[in-house]
Short mmCIF file of C-alpha atoms in Angstrom, two decimals:
data_model
loop_
_atom_site.label_atom_id
_atom_site.label_comp_id
_atom_site.label_asym_id
_atom_site.label_seq_id
_atom_site.Cartn_x
_atom_site.Cartn_y
_atom_site.Cartn_z
CA MET O 27 -24.01 60.63 11.39
CA MET O 28 -21.72 62.50 9.08
CA MET O 29 -20.48 59.48 7.23
CA SER O 30 -21.80 58.93 3.76
CA ASN O 31 -20.64 55.35 3.74
CA SER O 32 -21.75 53.39 6.70
CA PRO O 33 -18.92 51.16 7.79
CA GLY O 34 -21.36 48.94 9.62
CA ASP O 35 -21.70 46.40 6.85
CA PHE O 36 -18.19 45.04 7.05
CA HIS O 37 -18.12 41.44 7.93
CA CYS O 38 -15.38 39.07 8.63
CA LEU O 39 -15.89 36.06 6.43
CA SER O 40 -14.50 32.95 7.86
CA LEU O 41 -13.52 29.73 6.21
CA GLY O 42 -13.50 27.73 9.38
CA GLU O 43 -10.23 25.92 8.94
CA ASP O 44 -7.92 25.10 11.81
CA GLN O 45 -10.60 23.75 14.05
CA GLU O 46 -8.87 21.54 16.47
CA GLU O 47 -9.64 19.61 19.54
CA LEU O 48 -7.85 21.58 22.22
CA PHE O 49 -8.55 19.89 25.46
CA THR O 50 -7.15 16.44 25.43
CA GLU O 51 -6.04 16.58 29.02
CA ASN O 52 -7.81 18.17 31.93
CA SER O 53 -5.72 16.84 34.71
CA ASN O 54 -3.94 19.93 35.99
CA SER O 55 -4.04 23.70 36.25
CA ASN O 56 -1.76 24.05 33.25
CA VAL O 57 -4.82 23.60 31.14
CA VAL O 58 -5.79 27.21 31.71
CA ASP O 59 -2.30 28.38 30.83
CA THR O 60 -2.24 26.22 27.76
CA GLN O 61 -5.59 27.44 26.59
CA PHE O 62 -4.55 31.05 27.09
CA ASP O 63 -1.38 30.53 25.08
CA ILE O 64 -3.27 28.74 22.36
CA ILE O 65 -5.71 31.62 22.03
CA ILE O 66 -2.86 34.12 21.84
CA GLY O 67 -1.32 31.96 19.13
CA TYR O 68 -4.58 32.01 17.22
CA ILE O 69 -4.80 35.77 17.47
CA GLU O 70 -1.33 35.99 15.96
CA ASP O 71 -2.44 33.76 13.11
CA ILE O 72 -5.66 35.63 12.55
CA ILE O 73 -4.19 39.08 12.21
CA MET O 74 -1.61 37.80 9.74
CA GLU O 75 -4.20 36.09 7.60
CA GLU O 76 -5.46 37.47 4.35
CA LYS O 77 -8.99 37.72 5.60
CA PHE O 78 -8.08 40.10 8.37
CA GLN O 79 -5.74 42.06 6.13
CA THR O 80 -8.42 42.33 3.48
CA LEU O 81 -10.87 43.62 6.01
CA GLN O 82 -8.41 46.24 7.14
CA ASN O 83 -7.64 47.15 3.58
CA SER O 84 -11.22 47.56 2.50
CA PHE O 85 -11.69 49.85 5.47
CA LEU O 86 -8.75 51.97 4.36
CA GLU O 87 -9.99 52.01 0.80
CA ARG O 88 -13.41 53.15 1.85
CA PHE O 89 -12.46 56.03 4.08
CA TYR O 90 -8.99 57.24 3.17
CA LYS O 91 -10.32 60.26 1.31
CA GLU O 92 -11.71 61.63 4.56
CA PHE O 93 -8.22 61.90 6.02
CA GLU O 94 -6.15 64.98 5.43
CA GLU O 95 -2.56 65.80 6.21
CA THR O 96 -3.39 68.45 8.79
CA GLU O 97 -2.54 68.54 12.43
CA GLU O 98 -6.09 69.16 13.50
CA ASN O 99 -8.42 66.18 13.39
CA LYS O 100 -11.95 66.10 12.10
CA PHE O 101 -14.70 64.66 14.29
CA ILE O 102 -15.48 62.09 11.62
CA TYR O 103 -12.12 60.44 12.29
CA THR O 104 -13.43 59.46 15.69
CA ASP O 105 -16.55 57.87 14.18
CA ILE O 106 -14.47 55.94 11.70
CA HIS O 107 -12.04 54.89 14.41
CA LYS O 108 -14.79 53.55 16.65
CA GLU O 109 -16.24 51.58 13.79
CA TYR O 110 -12.82 50.26 12.89
CA VAL O 111 -12.19 48.98 16.39
CA ASN O 112 -15.62 47.34 16.45
CA VAL O 113 -15.12 45.66 13.11
CA LEU O 114 -11.68 44.30 13.90
CA GLU O 115 -12.79 43.10 17.27
CA LYS O 116 -15.79 41.38 15.76
CA CYS O 117 -13.53 39.67 13.27
CA LEU O 118 -11.18 38.48 15.98
CA GLU O 119 -14.04 37.17 18.03
CA ASP O 120 -15.68 35.40 15.08
CA GLU O 121 -12.44 33.80 14.06
CA LEU O 122 -11.62 32.69 17.57
CA SER O 123 -15.07 31.21 17.95
CA MET O 124 -14.44 29.12 14.82
CA ARG O 125 -11.23 27.73 16.25
CA VAL O 126 -11.91 27.39 19.92
CA PRO O 127 -14.99 25.47 21.01
CA ASP O 128 -17.03 27.51 23.49
CA PHE O 129 -14.77 30.51 23.13
CA SER O 130 -15.88 33.39 25.29
CA MET O 131 -14.42 36.83 24.71
CA ILE O 132 -15.55 37.87 28.17
CA GLU O 133 -13.73 34.96 29.74
CA PHE O 134 -10.64 35.63 27.65
CA THR O 135 -10.49 39.32 28.51
CA LYS O 136 -10.76 38.35 32.16
CA GLN O 137 -7.74 36.11 31.78
CA ILE O 138 -5.86 38.90 30.09
CA ILE O 139 -6.53 41.21 33.01
CA GLU O 140 -5.29 38.56 35.42
CA ARG O 141 -2.11 38.19 33.43
CA LYS O 142 -1.46 41.80 32.70
CA SER O 143 2.05 41.67 34.08
CA GLU O 144 2.96 39.13 31.41
CA LEU O 145 1.68 41.18 28.52
CA ASP O 146 4.82 42.41 26.85
CA GLY O 147 4.80 40.52 23.63
CA GLU O 148 4.72 41.93 20.15
CA ILE O 149 1.22 40.64 19.68
CA PHE O 150 -0.06 43.06 22.28
CA GLU O 151 1.78 45.93 20.70
CA ILE O 152 0.08 45.09 17.42
CA LEU O 153 -3.30 44.80 19.06
CA LEU O 154 -2.74 48.12 20.78
CA THR O 155 -2.00 49.90 17.54
CA PHE O 156 -5.43 48.84 16.35
CA SER O 157 -7.01 50.90 19.07
CA ASP O 158 -4.53 53.77 19.26
CA PHE O 159 -6.00 56.82 17.57
CA VAL O 160 -2.75 58.42 16.50
CA ALA O 161 -1.49 55.18 14.96
CA PHE O 162 -4.85 54.81 13.27
CA LYS O 163 -4.71 58.28 11.74
CA ASP O 164 -1.11 57.75 10.57
CA MET O 165 -2.11 54.51 8.93
CA PHE O 166 -4.79 56.32 6.94
CA LEU O 167 -2.47 59.17 5.98
CA ASP O 168 0.19 56.72 4.82
CA TYR O 169 -2.37 54.83 2.82
CA ARG O 170 -3.64 58.00 1.21
CA ALA O 171 -0.13 59.20 0.39
CA ALA O 172 0.70 55.87 -1.23
CA LYS O 173 -2.62 55.87 -3.07
CA GLU O 174 -2.05 59.31 -4.48
CA GLY O 175 1.56 58.68 -5.36
CA LYS O 176 2.94 60.98 -2.72
CA THR O 177 5.41 58.58 -1.28
CA VAL O 178 8.17 60.06 0.80
CA ASP O 179 10.83 61.77 -1.28
CA LEU O 180 14.01 60.44 0.18
CA SER O 181 16.22 62.57 -2.07
CA THR O 182 15.63 65.64 0.10
CA GLY O 183 17.28 63.94 3.03
CA LEU O 184 20.14 62.42 1.10
CA THR O 185 23.48 64.07 0.49
CA ILE O 186 25.96 62.39 -1.76
CA THR O 187 29.48 63.66 -1.27
CA SER O 188 31.94 63.13 -4.07
CA TYR O 189 34.73 60.70 -3.46
CA SER O 190 37.52 63.20 -3.94
CA GLU O 191 36.20 65.50 -1.23
CA MET O 192 35.89 62.79 1.31
CA PRO O 193 38.10 63.33 4.33
CA CYS O 194 38.82 59.65 4.53
CA ASP O 195 39.36 57.29 1.69
CA ARG O 196 36.21 55.26 2.03
CA GLY O 197 33.15 56.14 -0.03
CA GLU O 198 30.30 57.23 2.22
CA ILE O 199 26.79 58.40 1.82
CA ASN O 200 25.59 60.83 4.41
CA PHE O 201 22.01 60.88 5.39
CA GLY O 202 21.52 64.48 6.37
CA GLN O 203 18.88 65.68 8.74
CA ASN O 204 17.40 68.09 6.24
CA MET B 23 -16.11 46.69 26.67
CA GLY B 24 -14.10 44.96 23.99
CA LEU B 25 -10.72 43.32 23.99
CA LEU B 26 -8.87 46.22 22.41
CA THR B 27 -10.29 48.73 24.85
CA ILE B 28 -9.28 46.57 27.76
CA LEU B 29 -5.77 46.15 26.41
CA LYS B 30 -5.51 49.87 26.00
CA LYS B 31 -6.64 50.51 29.54
CA MET B 32 -4.14 48.06 30.88
CA LYS B 33 -1.40 49.66 28.88
CA GLN B 34 -2.17 52.89 30.62
CA LYS B 35 -0.88 51.50 33.84
CA GLU B 36 2.58 52.44 32.67
CA LYS B 37 2.19 56.02 33.74
CA GLU B 38 0.03 57.10 30.90
CA VAL B 39 -2.30 59.96 31.69
CA ARG B 40 -5.16 61.15 29.56
CA LEU B 41 -6.07 64.80 29.88
CA LEU B 42 -9.11 66.31 28.22
CA MET B 43 -9.04 70.04 27.66
CA LEU B 44 -12.40 71.73 27.22
CA GLY B 45 -13.92 75.17 27.54
CA LEU B 46 -15.82 77.72 25.49
CA ASP B 47 -14.46 78.73 22.11
CA ASN B 48 -11.68 81.30 22.17
CA ALA B 49 -10.71 80.35 25.72
CA GLY B 50 -7.20 79.47 24.58
CA LYS B 51 -7.19 75.68 24.78
CA THR B 52 -5.11 75.08 21.67
CA THR B 53 -2.77 77.92 22.57
CA ILE B 54 -2.17 76.37 26.00
CA LEU B 55 -1.52 73.01 24.40
CA LYS B 56 0.96 74.43 21.92
CA LYS B 57 2.67 76.68 24.42
CA PHE B 58 3.12 73.82 26.80
CA ASN B 59 4.57 71.77 23.98
CA GLY B 60 6.98 74.55 23.03
CA GLU B 61 5.37 75.28 19.69
CA ASP B 62 4.75 78.53 17.88
CA ILE B 63 1.48 80.14 19.02
CA ASP B 64 1.23 82.98 16.50
CA THR B 65 -0.92 81.29 13.90
CA ILE B 66 -3.64 79.46 15.75
CA SER B 67 -7.11 79.47 14.25
CA PRO B 68 -10.37 78.33 15.86
CA THR B 69 -10.44 74.58 16.35
CA LEU B 70 -13.26 72.94 14.42
CA GLY B 71 -12.34 69.39 15.32
CA PHE B 72 -9.81 68.26 17.88
CA ASN B 73 -6.07 68.14 18.52
CA ILE B 74 -4.05 65.48 20.26
CA LYS B 75 -0.59 65.79 21.65
CA THR B 76 1.45 63.20 23.41
CA LEU B 77 3.95 64.79 25.74
CA GLU B 78 6.60 63.27 27.93
CA HIS B 79 6.67 65.07 31.24
CA ARG B 80 8.25 64.00 34.53
CA GLY B 81 8.31 60.41 33.37
CA PHE B 82 4.64 60.45 32.52
CA LYS B 83 3.22 60.07 29.09
CA LEU B 84 0.55 62.72 28.78
CA ASN B 85 -2.08 62.28 26.12
CA VAL B 86 -3.74 65.66 25.85
CA TRP B 87 -6.97 65.98 23.90
CA ASP B 88 -8.08 69.47 22.97
CA VAL B 89 -11.58 69.64 21.49
CA GLY B 90 -13.13 72.65 19.77
CA GLY B 91 -15.40 74.75 21.99
CA GLN B 92 -17.85 76.46 19.65
CA ARG B 93 -21.44 75.92 20.66
CA SER B 94 -22.19 73.73 17.67
CA LEU B 95 -19.24 71.50 18.53
CA ARG B 96 -19.99 70.93 22.19
CA SER B 97 -22.23 67.95 21.50
CA TYR B 98 -19.10 66.16 20.28
CA TRP B 99 -17.32 66.55 23.60
CA ARG B 100 -18.93 63.41 24.94
CA ASN B 101 -17.08 61.31 22.38
CA TYR B 102 -13.87 62.10 24.23
CA PHE B 103 -14.88 61.49 27.85
CA GLU B 104 -13.89 57.83 27.97
CA SER B 105 -10.83 57.05 30.08
CA THR B 106 -10.19 60.68 31.00
CA ASP B 107 -7.97 61.04 34.07
CA GLY B 108 -7.94 64.81 34.20
CA LEU B 109 -10.23 67.50 32.88
CA ILE B 110 -8.67 70.88 32.15
CA TRP B 111 -11.34 73.53 31.93
CA VAL B 112 -10.04 76.66 30.24
CA VAL B 113 -11.70 80.02 30.90
CA ASP B 114 -11.20 83.27 29.01
CA SER B 115 -10.85 85.54 32.05
CA ALA B 116 -11.48 88.61 29.92
CA ASP B 117 -14.81 87.33 28.58
CA ARG B 118 -17.17 88.61 31.25
CA MET B 119 -20.17 88.34 28.94
CA ARG B 120 -20.04 84.58 28.73
CA ILE B 121 -19.03 83.63 32.23
CA GLN B 122 -22.55 82.27 32.96
CA ASP B 123 -22.45 80.15 29.84
CA CYS B 124 -19.03 78.98 30.95
CA LYS B 125 -20.36 78.04 34.39
CA GLN B 126 -23.29 76.08 32.99
CA GLU B 127 -21.15 74.10 30.58
CA LEU B 128 -18.69 73.22 33.32
CA HIS B 129 -21.31 72.11 35.80
CA SER B 130 -23.08 69.94 33.26
CA LEU B 131 -19.77 68.24 32.47
CA LEU B 132 -19.26 67.44 36.12
CA LEU B 133 -22.47 65.42 36.09
CA GLU B 134 -21.10 63.15 33.38
CA GLU B 135 -20.66 59.64 34.60
CA ARG B 136 -17.67 58.99 32.38
CA LEU B 137 -15.86 61.96 33.91
CA ALA B 138 -16.60 60.89 37.45
CA GLY B 139 -13.43 60.59 39.47
CA SER B 140 -11.38 62.72 37.12
CA THR B 141 -9.25 65.55 38.45
CA LEU B 142 -10.43 69.03 37.53
CA LEU B 143 -8.03 71.86 36.81
CA VAL B 144 -9.52 75.24 35.95
CA PHE B 145 -7.21 77.55 34.08
CA ALA B 146 -8.22 81.23 34.42
CA ASN B 147 -6.48 82.05 31.17
CA LYS B 148 -5.57 85.37 29.56
CA GLN B 149 -4.34 86.98 32.76
CA ASP B 150 -2.05 89.05 30.52
CA LEU B 151 -5.07 90.95 29.16
CA PRO B 152 -6.04 94.19 30.92
CA GLY B 153 -9.40 93.95 32.68
CA SER B 154 -9.31 90.19 33.02
CA LEU B 155 -11.05 88.71 36.04
CA SER B 156 -8.88 87.31 38.81
CA SER B 157 -8.92 83.61 39.51
CA GLU B 158 -10.61 84.42 42.81
CA ASP B 159 -13.45 86.17 40.93
CA ILE B 160 -13.76 83.28 38.53
CA LYS B 161 -13.80 80.78 41.36
CA LYS B 162 -16.84 82.55 42.75
CA MET B 163 -18.56 83.10 39.43
CA LEU B 164 -18.15 79.46 38.44
CA ASP B 165 -19.27 78.38 41.90
CA LEU B 166 -16.27 76.11 42.28
CA ASP B 167 -16.55 75.87 46.05
CA ASN B 168 -19.69 73.82 45.58
CA ILE B 169 -17.92 71.12 43.62
CA LYS B 170 -17.72 68.06 45.84
CA SER B 171 -17.61 65.41 43.15
CA HIS B 172 -14.10 66.10 41.87
CA HIS B 173 -10.73 67.15 43.20
CA TRP B 174 -10.32 70.60 41.74
CA ARG B 175 -8.03 73.58 41.67
CA ILE B 176 -8.08 76.91 39.90
CA LEU B 177 -4.99 78.73 38.71
CA PRO B 178 -4.56 82.06 36.96
CA CYS B 179 -2.52 81.62 33.81
CA SER B 180 -1.50 83.08 30.51
CA ALA B 181 -1.02 80.87 27.50
CA VAL B 182 0.90 83.72 25.85
CA THR B 183 3.47 84.22 28.59
CA GLY B 184 3.28 80.64 29.82
CA GLU B 185 2.67 81.80 33.39
CA HIS B 186 1.47 78.98 35.70
CA LEU B 187 0.91 76.49 32.89
CA LEU B 188 3.52 74.11 34.23
CA GLU B 189 2.28 74.49 37.78
CA GLY B 190 -1.23 73.57 36.67
CA ILE B 191 -0.14 70.51 34.73
CA ASP B 192 2.09 69.40 37.61
CA TRP B 193 -0.71 69.68 40.13
CA THR B 194 -3.03 67.74 37.82
CA ILE B 195 -0.50 64.94 37.37
CA ASP B 196 0.21 64.78 41.10
CA ASP B 197 -3.46 64.50 41.89
CA ILE B 198 -4.04 61.83 39.27
CA ALA B 199 -0.92 59.93 40.28
CA SER B 200 -1.96 59.85 43.91
CA ARG B 201 -5.23 58.25 42.87
CA ILE B 202 -4.05 55.84 40.21
CA PHE B 203 -0.44 54.87 40.38
CA THR B 204 -0.06 54.25 44.09
CA MET B 205 -2.08 51.07 43.67
CA ASP B 206 0.73 49.16 41.94
#
């Protein structure tokens, strides 16, 4: 491949906390619902945790120099994106396996498909941005800009009108379009 | 298939359509994309990677992927097949020399498993150029009548004037919609 750094050696290190006994009652069909909700809750926890964030960050750090502020995309972005999705997914799966006894990603994705009409929560939006290419590219460009000190210059979009020229007697700051 | 891929696929149920635009280099793929999006088309250089545009059209969210067509880049096309609803094959109607090459590339794409079931629109582009082949000629030269594996249509167009671009996109969406979104 074209990549000089193989992203394949990223691993999600897990500390194994939060292992709980989930199934104390098996008496009704709510068990499936409960388990589904618990897993979603875990996913929320996992992506907020330092481990996951660190993983994401080390990925950014490793590849941000490949990304350029041009409209056209390089083929290598696609390679990096695929690897990124694999790595994050692996991390999610590893972490879930630590928390949920006998966790099966295949089983879980089946449940998700069955419940697709219910999937409106923020958690799914977040998960989707992980796999959305445009969001992925923007994330890298933002990271690079921040890294290289090219943060957005707000002054170009800011017009400060002097108090005396104001048509009304309240002080206002106009945020111009250009 | 992983969790994120499945989520993404499910998300697409909300009228999201993925169009993949391919063709030989200099066919006008990027120009079509930009023209359709209302952008300036005066300063387009050969695509060495790929472009993506997300367009809102008739209540659909169109994700259009335009991948460079130079020979050395064509091996990358396969990285963009996944989840394609519609394939837009762009032909330089004035490039008589390479029409055989064009035919071969198209027909090998149609054998791709990951493109099976996708709608095929052929744009006979550059109709504004003198001496360009008609869409009827191109239909014959590309042997389109023998395509049984995909719904297809050919339209003459000009990315410069914009002629028939909208009609082509509309037909493609209609065909895709009749396959996908009537299931809900």
